[in-house]
Amino acid sequence: MNAEKLSPPEQICKFMSRIYEAKLTTVSGGNLSLKDLNGNIWVTPSGGDKGRYHSEDILKISPEGKVEGSKKPSVETGIHRSILADRPEFKAVVHAHPPGLVAVSLLRELPETMLIPQTANSVKNMKLAAYGCPGSEELKENVAKEFRDNPNTNVAILENHGAFVASEKSLMHAFGVFRDLDFSTRIQAKAQSFWGRPPKLISQEQLEYYNRSAVSELGVFKQETVSDREMELRKDICDFCDRAYRRDLFTQNIGVISARLDEDSFLITGSGADNAELTVSEVVKIQRDLVEEGKKPSRSVMLHKKIYEDNPEINAVIMAAPENAMIFAVTDLEYDLKTIPECYIVLREKISKFPFGSTIDRQEELAQYFRTRSPVAIVENDCYICTGTNIFNAFDKLEVIEFSAEAVFNGKLLGGPIKSITEKQVQEIKTQFGI
Ligand SMILES: [Zn+2]
């Protein structure tokens, strides 16, 4: 669903609730603002339950500064108004205290943005704003000046506090940048802790290559009627997107699901769609070399197409970058499948790693790998690709990967070392489960 169709107060309630539900703030922390077409700024109130705001709680501030509403505006309203006044191109501002970004704010450092392409593309010239007491003129000026003095800056990390993210597009976009940056910072922290050194980053050249490849090579067809089976499959994709989002396997922007419809066609999530609220009409049909008219499929569509063409037994593909599993995608550490029997039973011998950019230039190799080697692949600094006989089957693999990775990470926190199961025990699993 496109949140931008909602009224400004409804959008603010929706994304404040999203921030709270995603555990990116406490019940009392964080504030949002949104500028409407008349130049009014809508802001969250001071205090209250951040997870349960209603439209009537949201305040309107006119361009002249007149406040309308039954509550007191957020204590950080001054910062929101300064950012929106100094940088008229911005439409929305998000502020909260998510644990990943607060962690770097405690070190008074900035997080890496070149860890995954989503943050590399969305975070511009991030700045560190000097400490100030919440609600003070000092904090307002410390934050406002970073946005005012740096014309392309869209993110500021506040020392010992949290982050401000502004967007020239929408509140939904600001939330997406905020969420993905916190998510990427958590991956950075876990990878560094596990590996004992900073994680691997993508270069500017690699990013440019990745971005250039977004152009689809597909023509267009007009969708006439939708069969019952296609409608069911569209609903399944939406349901699993929602589930993956709620279980922190997807973010709003990161995560793709596709499923085979028949010999000639498959369905895939759309580019720019909101994974938390995907609707059946946002799912895109690909038929041979044609894409459904008026829709833009995920940028990875050509890889999905190749996998289906070369692997008749594969009927679903999920691409995701879950927090714990990504430790192994941004370091040289191997993902060990011989940890718990469930992991071995679902994922088998070995998950191979492919270099960043392989979703673009190693499609043939990846399709062959899924046919002959393993149902799951890691693409460095990008994602995991899980294939299956249906969506449930591919989703199961994704969950097992993330849960096992979290268990291994926690084992390491407990002092390690992790002890793998032996070859004899593997043989016993193979016999027991007929593998
Ligand atoms: Zn704050």
Coordinates of C-alpha atoms and ligand atoms in Angstrom, one line a residue:
M1 CA 0.0 0.0 0.0
N2 CA 1.2 3.5 -0.8
A3 CA 1.3 5.4 2.5
E4 CA 1.6 8.7 0.7
K5 CA -2.1 8.5 -0.1
L6 CA -2.9 8.9 3.6
S7 CA -3.4 12.3 5.2
P8 CA -0.3 13.8 7.0
P9 CA -1.5 12.9 10.5
E10 CA -2.3 9.4 9.4
Q11 CA 1.1 9.0 7.9
I12 CA 2.8 10.2 11.1
C13 CA 0.7 7.8 13.2
K14 CA 1.6 4.9 10.9
F15 CA 5.3 5.5 10.8
M16 CA 5.6 6.3 14.5
S17 CA 3.9 3.0 15.2
R18 CA 6.2 1.3 12.7
I19 CA 9.3 2.7 14.4
Y20 CA 7.9 1.5 17.8
E21 CA 6.9 -2.0 16.5
A22 CA 10.3 -2.4 14.8
K23 CA 11.9 -1.8 18.3
L24 CA 13.6 1.4 16.9
T25 CA 12.5 3.5 19.9
T26 CA 11.0 3.2 23.3
V27 CA 7.4 4.0 24.1
S28 CA 8.4 7.5 25.0
G29 CA 11.2 8.3 22.6
G30 CA 11.3 9.7 19.0
N31 CA 9.4 12.3 17.0
L32 CA 8.4 12.8 13.4
S33 CA 7.4 15.7 11.1
L34 CA 5.9 16.0 7.7
K35 CA 5.5 19.2 5.5
D36 CA 2.3 19.4 3.5
L37 CA 1.7 21.2 0.1
N38 CA 0.7 24.4 1.9
G39 CA 3.9 24.6 3.9
N40 CA 2.3 23.5 7.2
I41 CA 4.4 21.2 9.3
W42 CA 2.7 18.3 11.1
V43 CA 4.5 17.0 14.2
T44 CA 4.1 14.3 16.9
P45 CA 3.1 15.6 20.4
S46 CA 5.4 15.6 23.4
G47 CA 5.1 12.4 25.4
G48 CA 2.2 9.9 25.0
D49 CA 2.4 6.3 23.8
K50 CA 4.5 6.3 20.6
G51 CA 3.1 3.0 19.5
R52 CA -0.5 4.2 19.7
Y53 CA -0.9 7.7 18.4
H54 CA -4.2 8.7 16.7
S55 CA -4.6 11.4 14.0
E56 CA -6.2 13.9 16.5
D57 CA -3.0 13.7 18.6
I58 CA -0.8 15.1 15.7
L59 CA -0.2 18.9 15.7
K60 CA -0.2 21.3 12.8
I61 CA 2.2 24.3 12.7
S62 CA 1.5 26.9 10.0
P63 CA 4.3 28.6 8.1
E64 CA 3.8 31.6 10.4
G65 CA 4.3 29.4 13.5
K66 CA 0.7 29.1 14.7
V67 CA 0.2 25.7 16.5
E68 CA -3.1 23.8 16.1
G69 CA -3.9 20.8 18.2
S70 CA -5.0 19.6 21.6
K71 CA -1.5 18.5 22.8
K72 CA 1.9 20.1 23.3
P73 CA 4.3 19.6 20.4
S74 CA 7.4 17.4 20.7
V75 CA 10.3 18.9 22.6
E76 CA 12.4 18.5 19.5
T77 CA 9.9 20.4 17.2
G78 CA 12.5 23.3 16.9
I79 CA 15.0 20.9 15.3
H80 CA 12.4 19.6 12.8
R81 CA 11.3 23.1 11.9
S82 CA 14.9 24.3 11.5
I83 CA 15.8 21.4 9.2
L84 CA 12.6 21.9 7.1
A85 CA 13.1 25.7 6.9
D86 CA 16.9 25.6 6.1
R87 CA 16.5 22.8 3.5
P88 CA 13.2 23.5 1.6
E89 CA 13.6 20.4 -0.5
F90 CA 12.9 18.2 2.5
K91 CA 9.4 17.0 3.1
A92 CA 9.8 14.8 6.2
V93 CA 12.0 14.3 9.2
V94 CA 12.4 11.2 11.4
H95 CA 14.1 11.2 14.8
A96 CA 14.4 8.3 17.2
H97 CA 16.9 6.3 19.3
P98 CA 17.4 2.9 17.6
P99 CA 19.9 0.7 19.4
G100 CA 22.2 0.3 16.4
L101 CA 22.6 4.0 15.7
V102 CA 22.7 4.9 19.4
A103 CA 25.6 2.5 19.8
V104 CA 27.7 4.5 17.3
S105 CA 26.5 7.7 18.9
L106 CA 27.9 6.5 22.2
L107 CA 31.3 6.1 20.5
R108 CA 30.8 9.5 18.9
E109 CA 31.5 8.0 15.6
L110 CA 29.6 7.5 12.3
P111 CA 28.4 4.1 11.1
E112 CA 29.7 2.7 7.8
T113 CA 27.4 3.4 4.9
M114 CA 29.3 1.2 2.3
L115 CA 28.4 -2.1 4.0
I116 CA 25.3 -2.8 1.9
P117 CA 24.1 -1.0 -1.3
Q118 CA 20.8 0.2 0.2
T119 CA 22.6 2.5 2.7
A120 CA 25.4 3.3 0.3
N121 CA 22.7 4.7 -2.1
S122 CA 20.4 6.4 0.4
V123 CA 22.7 8.0 3.1
K124 CA 24.3 11.3 1.8
N125 CA 27.3 13.0 3.6
M126 CA 26.3 11.9 7.1
K127 CA 27.4 14.2 9.9
L128 CA 28.0 13.9 13.6
A129 CA 26.1 16.5 15.6
A130 CA 27.7 17.6 18.9
Y131 CA 25.9 16.7 22.2
G132 CA 23.2 18.9 23.6
C133 CA 20.5 18.4 26.3
P134 CA 17.2 17.1 24.7
G135 CA 14.8 20.0 24.0
S136 CA 17.6 22.7 24.4
E137 CA 18.5 25.5 22.0
E138 CA 22.0 24.1 22.0
L139 CA 20.9 20.7 20.6
K140 CA 18.7 22.4 18.1
E141 CA 21.6 24.5 16.8
N142 CA 24.0 21.6 16.8
V143 CA 21.7 19.5 14.7
A144 CA 20.3 22.2 12.5
K145 CA 23.7 23.5 11.5
E146 CA 24.9 20.1 10.2
F147 CA 21.9 20.1 7.8
R148 CA 22.3 23.9 7.0
D149 CA 26.0 23.9 6.4
N150 CA 26.2 20.7 4.3
P151 CA 23.8 21.0 1.4
N152 CA 23.5 17.3 0.6
T153 CA 23.5 15.9 4.1
N154 CA 20.3 13.9 4.9
V155 CA 21.4 12.1 8.1
A156 CA 22.9 13.4 11.4
I157 CA 24.0 11.1 14.2
L158 CA 23.6 12.9 17.6
E159 CA 26.3 12.3 20.1
N160 CA 25.0 10.1 23.0
H161 CA 21.4 10.4 21.7
G162 CA 20.2 9.0 18.3
A163 CA 19.7 10.1 14.7
F164 CA 17.8 12.6 12.6
V165 CA 17.0 11.6 9.0
A166 CA 15.4 13.9 6.4
S167 CA 13.9 13.1 3.1
E168 CA 13.0 15.1 0.0
K169 CA 10.6 12.4 -1.1
S170 CA 8.3 11.3 1.8
L171 CA 8.0 10.2 5.4
M172 CA 7.9 6.6 4.2
H173 CA 11.3 7.2 2.4
A174 CA 12.8 8.9 5.5
F175 CA 11.7 5.9 7.6
G176 CA 13.2 3.5 5.1
V177 CA 16.6 5.3 5.2
F178 CA 16.5 5.4 9.0
R179 CA 15.5 1.7 9.3
D180 CA 18.1 0.5 6.8
L181 CA 20.9 2.5 8.3
D182 CA 20.2 1.2 11.8
F183 CA 19.9 -2.3 10.4
S184 CA 23.2 -2.0 8.5
T185 CA 24.9 -0.6 11.7
R186 CA 23.8 -3.6 13.7
I187 CA 25.3 -5.9 11.0
Q188 CA 28.5 -3.8 11.2
A189 CA 28.6 -4.2 15.0
K190 CA 28.0 -7.9 15.0
A191 CA 30.4 -8.6 12.2
Q192 CA 33.2 -6.6 13.8
S193 CA 32.6 -8.3 17.2
F194 CA 32.6 -11.8 15.6
W195 CA 35.5 -11.3 13.2
G196 CA 37.6 -9.1 15.4
R197 CA 38.2 -6.5 12.7
P198 CA 36.1 -4.1 10.6
P199 CA 33.8 -5.8 8.0
K200 CA 34.4 -5.7 4.3
L201 CA 32.9 -2.8 2.4
I202 CA 31.8 -2.2 -1.2
S203 CA 33.8 0.3 -3.3
Q204 CA 32.3 3.3 -5.1
E205 CA 33.1 1.6 -8.4
Q206 CA 31.2 -1.5 -7.3
L207 CA 28.3 0.6 -6.2
E208 CA 28.2 2.4 -9.6
Y209 CA 28.3 -0.9 -11.5
Y210 CA 25.5 -2.3 -9.3
N211 CA 23.3 0.8 -9.9
R212 CA 23.9 0.9 -13.6
S213 CA 22.5 -2.6 -13.9
A214 CA 19.1 -1.7 -12.6
V215 CA 17.8 -1.2 -16.2
S216 CA 15.4 -4.0 -17.1
E217 CA 15.8 -5.8 -20.4
L218 CA 12.2 -6.8 -20.5
G219 CA 9.4 -5.7 -22.8
V220 CA 5.8 -5.1 -21.8
F221 CA 2.5 -7.2 -21.9
K222 CA -1.0 -6.2 -21.0
Q223 CA -2.5 -8.3 -18.2
E224 CA -6.0 -9.5 -19.3
T225 CA -7.5 -11.8 -16.7
V226 CA -6.1 -13.1 -13.4
S227 CA -6.6 -16.9 -12.8
D228 CA -7.6 -18.1 -9.3
R229 CA -4.2 -19.8 -9.0
E230 CA -2.4 -16.6 -9.9
M231 CA -4.4 -14.6 -7.3
E232 CA -3.6 -17.3 -4.6
L233 CA 0.1 -17.0 -5.4
R234 CA 0.0 -13.2 -5.3
K235 CA -1.6 -13.5 -1.8
D236 CA 1.0 -16.0 -0.7
I237 CA 3.8 -13.6 -1.8
C238 CA 2.1 -10.8 0.2
D239 CA 1.6 -13.0 3.3
F240 CA 5.3 -14.1 3.3
C241 CA 6.5 -10.6 2.7
D242 CA 4.5 -9.5 5.7
R243 CA 5.8 -12.4 7.8
A244 CA 9.4 -11.8 6.8
Y245 CA 9.0 -8.1 7.8
R246 CA 7.5 -8.9 11.1
R247 CA 10.2 -11.4 11.9
D248 CA 13.0 -8.9 11.0
L249 CA 14.1 -11.0 8.0
F250 CA 13.1 -8.2 5.6
T251 CA 13.0 -4.4 6.1
Q252 CA 10.6 -2.2 4.3
N253 CA 13.1 -1.9 1.3
I254 CA 15.3 -5.0 1.6
G255 CA 13.9 -8.4 0.7
V256 CA 12.5 -9.9 -2.5
I257 CA 10.1 -12.9 -3.1
S258 CA 9.3 -14.5 -6.4
A259 CA 7.3 -17.7 -7.2
R260 CA 6.8 -19.7 -10.4
L261 CA 3.3 -19.5 -11.8
D262 CA 3.7 -21.9 -14.8
E263 CA 6.3 -22.9 -17.3
D264 CA 6.4 -19.5 -18.9
S265 CA 5.7 -17.1 -16.1
F266 CA 6.5 -16.1 -12.5
L267 CA 5.5 -13.5 -10.0
I268 CA 7.9 -11.2 -8.2
T269 CA 7.7 -8.3 -5.7
G270 CA 7.9 -4.8 -7.2
S271 CA 10.7 -2.3 -7.1
G272 CA 10.2 0.3 -4.4
A273 CA 7.2 -1.6 -2.8
D274 CA 6.8 -1.6 1.0
N275 CA 7.5 -5.1 2.2
A276 CA 5.4 -4.5 5.3
E277 CA 2.2 -3.7 3.5
L278 CA 2.6 -5.3 0.0
T279 CA -0.7 -5.7 -1.8
V280 CA -1.6 -8.2 -4.6
S281 CA -1.7 -5.5 -7.2
E282 CA 1.9 -4.5 -6.4
V283 CA 3.1 -8.0 -7.2
V284 CA 4.5 -8.1 -10.8
K285 CA 4.0 -10.8 -13.4
I286 CA 6.8 -11.8 -15.7
Q287 CA 5.8 -13.8 -18.8
R288 CA 8.6 -15.0 -20.9
D289 CA 10.6 -11.8 -21.8
L290 CA 7.8 -9.5 -20.9
V291 CA 6.8 -7.6 -17.8
E292 CA 3.2 -6.7 -16.7
E293 CA 2.3 -3.3 -18.1
G294 CA 2.7 -0.3 -15.7
K295 CA 4.8 -2.2 -13.1
K296 CA 8.4 -2.2 -12.2
P297 CA 9.8 -5.6 -10.9
S298 CA 12.6 -5.9 -8.3
R299 CA 16.0 -5.0 -9.8
S300 CA 17.0 -8.7 -9.4
V301 CA 14.3 -9.9 -11.8
M302 CA 16.7 -11.2 -14.5
L303 CA 18.5 -13.5 -11.9
H304 CA 15.1 -14.9 -10.8
K305 CA 14.2 -15.5 -14.5
K306 CA 17.5 -17.3 -15.1
I307 CA 17.0 -19.5 -12.0
Y308 CA 13.5 -20.6 -13.1
E309 CA 14.6 -21.2 -16.7
D310 CA 17.5 -23.5 -15.7
N311 CA 15.9 -25.2 -12.7
P312 CA 12.5 -26.8 -13.3
E313 CA 12.3 -28.1 -9.7
I314 CA 12.7 -24.6 -8.2
N315 CA 9.4 -22.8 -7.7
A316 CA 10.3 -20.0 -5.3
V317 CA 13.2 -17.7 -4.7
I318 CA 13.7 -15.4 -1.7
M319 CA 16.5 -12.8 -1.4
A320 CA 17.1 -11.3 2.1
A321 CA 19.8 -9.8 4.3
P322 CA 18.9 -10.8 7.9
E323 CA 21.0 -9.2 10.6
N324 CA 22.8 -12.2 12.1
A325 CA 23.3 -14.2 8.9
M326 CA 24.8 -11.1 7.2
I327 CA 27.8 -11.4 9.6
F328 CA 29.0 -14.1 7.1
A329 CA 28.3 -12.0 4.1
V330 CA 30.5 -9.0 5.2
T331 CA 33.4 -11.0 6.6
D332 CA 35.6 -13.9 5.4
L333 CA 34.1 -16.2 8.0
E334 CA 32.4 -19.3 6.6
Y335 CA 28.8 -20.2 7.5
D336 CA 29.2 -23.6 9.2
L337 CA 26.2 -25.8 8.5
K338 CA 27.3 -28.6 10.8
T339 CA 26.2 -26.8 14.0
I340 CA 22.7 -28.1 14.7
P341 CA 21.0 -31.0 12.9
E342 CA 18.1 -28.8 11.7
C343 CA 20.6 -26.6 9.9
Y344 CA 22.2 -29.5 8.2
I345 CA 18.9 -31.2 7.3
V346 CA 17.4 -28.0 5.7
L347 CA 20.6 -26.6 4.1
R348 CA 22.9 -29.6 3.6
E349 CA 26.6 -29.5 2.9
K350 CA 27.8 -26.0 2.2
I351 CA 26.6 -22.5 1.4
S352 CA 29.0 -20.9 -1.1
K353 CA 29.8 -17.2 -1.2
F354 CA 29.7 -15.2 -4.5
P355 CA 31.3 -11.8 -4.9
F356 CA 29.3 -8.6 -4.7
G357 CA 27.7 -8.0 -8.1
S358 CA 27.1 -11.7 -8.8
T359 CA 23.3 -11.1 -9.0
I360 CA 24.2 -9.1 -12.2
D361 CA 27.1 -10.8 -13.8
R362 CA 27.1 -14.4 -12.5
Q363 CA 23.5 -15.3 -13.1
E364 CA 24.4 -18.4 -15.2
E365 CA 26.8 -19.6 -12.5
L366 CA 24.3 -19.0 -9.7
A367 CA 21.5 -20.8 -11.6
Q368 CA 23.8 -23.8 -12.1
Y369 CA 25.0 -23.7 -8.4
F370 CA 21.3 -24.0 -7.3
R371 CA 20.9 -27.0 -9.6
T372 CA 23.9 -28.9 -8.5
R373 CA 25.3 -27.7 -5.2
S374 CA 23.0 -26.1 -2.7
P375 CA 19.6 -24.4 -2.4
V376 CA 21.2 -21.3 -0.7
A377 CA 23.9 -18.9 -1.8
I378 CA 25.5 -15.9 -0.1
V379 CA 26.3 -12.8 -2.2
E380 CA 28.9 -10.7 -0.4
N381 CA 27.8 -7.4 1.1
D382 CA 24.4 -8.0 -0.5
C383 CA 22.1 -10.9 0.5
Y384 CA 21.3 -14.5 0.9
I385 CA 19.5 -16.2 -2.0
C386 CA 17.2 -19.1 -0.8
T387 CA 15.5 -21.3 -3.4
G388 CA 12.8 -23.9 -2.7
T389 CA 10.0 -26.1 -4.2
N390 CA 7.5 -23.5 -3.0
I391 CA 7.5 -20.2 -1.0
F392 CA 7.1 -21.9 2.4
N393 CA 10.1 -24.2 1.6
A394 CA 12.4 -21.2 0.6
F395 CA 11.1 -19.2 3.6
D396 CA 12.0 -22.1 6.0
K397 CA 15.6 -22.1 4.7
L398 CA 15.8 -18.3 5.3
E399 CA 14.5 -18.7 8.9
V400 CA 16.9 -21.6 9.6
I401 CA 19.8 -19.6 8.3
E402 CA 19.0 -16.6 10.5
F403 CA 18.2 -18.5 13.6
S404 CA 21.3 -20.7 13.4
A405 CA 23.5 -17.6 12.7
E406 CA 22.0 -15.9 15.8
A407 CA 22.7 -19.0 17.9
V408 CA 26.3 -19.2 16.6
F409 CA 26.8 -15.4 17.4
N410 CA 25.4 -15.9 20.9
G411 CA 27.7 -18.9 21.4
K412 CA 30.6 -16.7 20.5
L413 CA 29.4 -14.1 23.0
L414 CA 29.3 -16.8 25.6
G415 CA 33.0 -17.3 25.0
G416 CA 33.1 -20.0 22.3
P417 CA 34.6 -21.9 20.6
I418 CA 31.6 -23.3 18.7
K419 CA 31.9 -27.1 18.4
S420 CA 30.6 -28.6 15.2
I421 CA 28.9 -31.9 14.9
T422 CA 31.2 -34.7 13.7
E423 CA 31.3 -36.5 10.4
K424 CA 29.9 -39.6 12.1
Q425 CA 27.0 -37.6 13.5
V426 CA 26.4 -36.1 10.0
Q427 CA 26.2 -39.6 8.6
E428 CA 23.7 -40.5 11.3
I429 CA 21.5 -37.5 10.3
K430 CA 21.8 -38.6 6.6
T431 CA 20.6 -42.1 7.4
Q432 CA 17.9 -41.0 9.7
F433 CA 16.4 -38.4 7.3
G434 CA 17.1 -40.2 4.0
I435 CA 19.3 -37.4 2.7
Ligands
ZN1 ZN 15.6 12.2 21.0

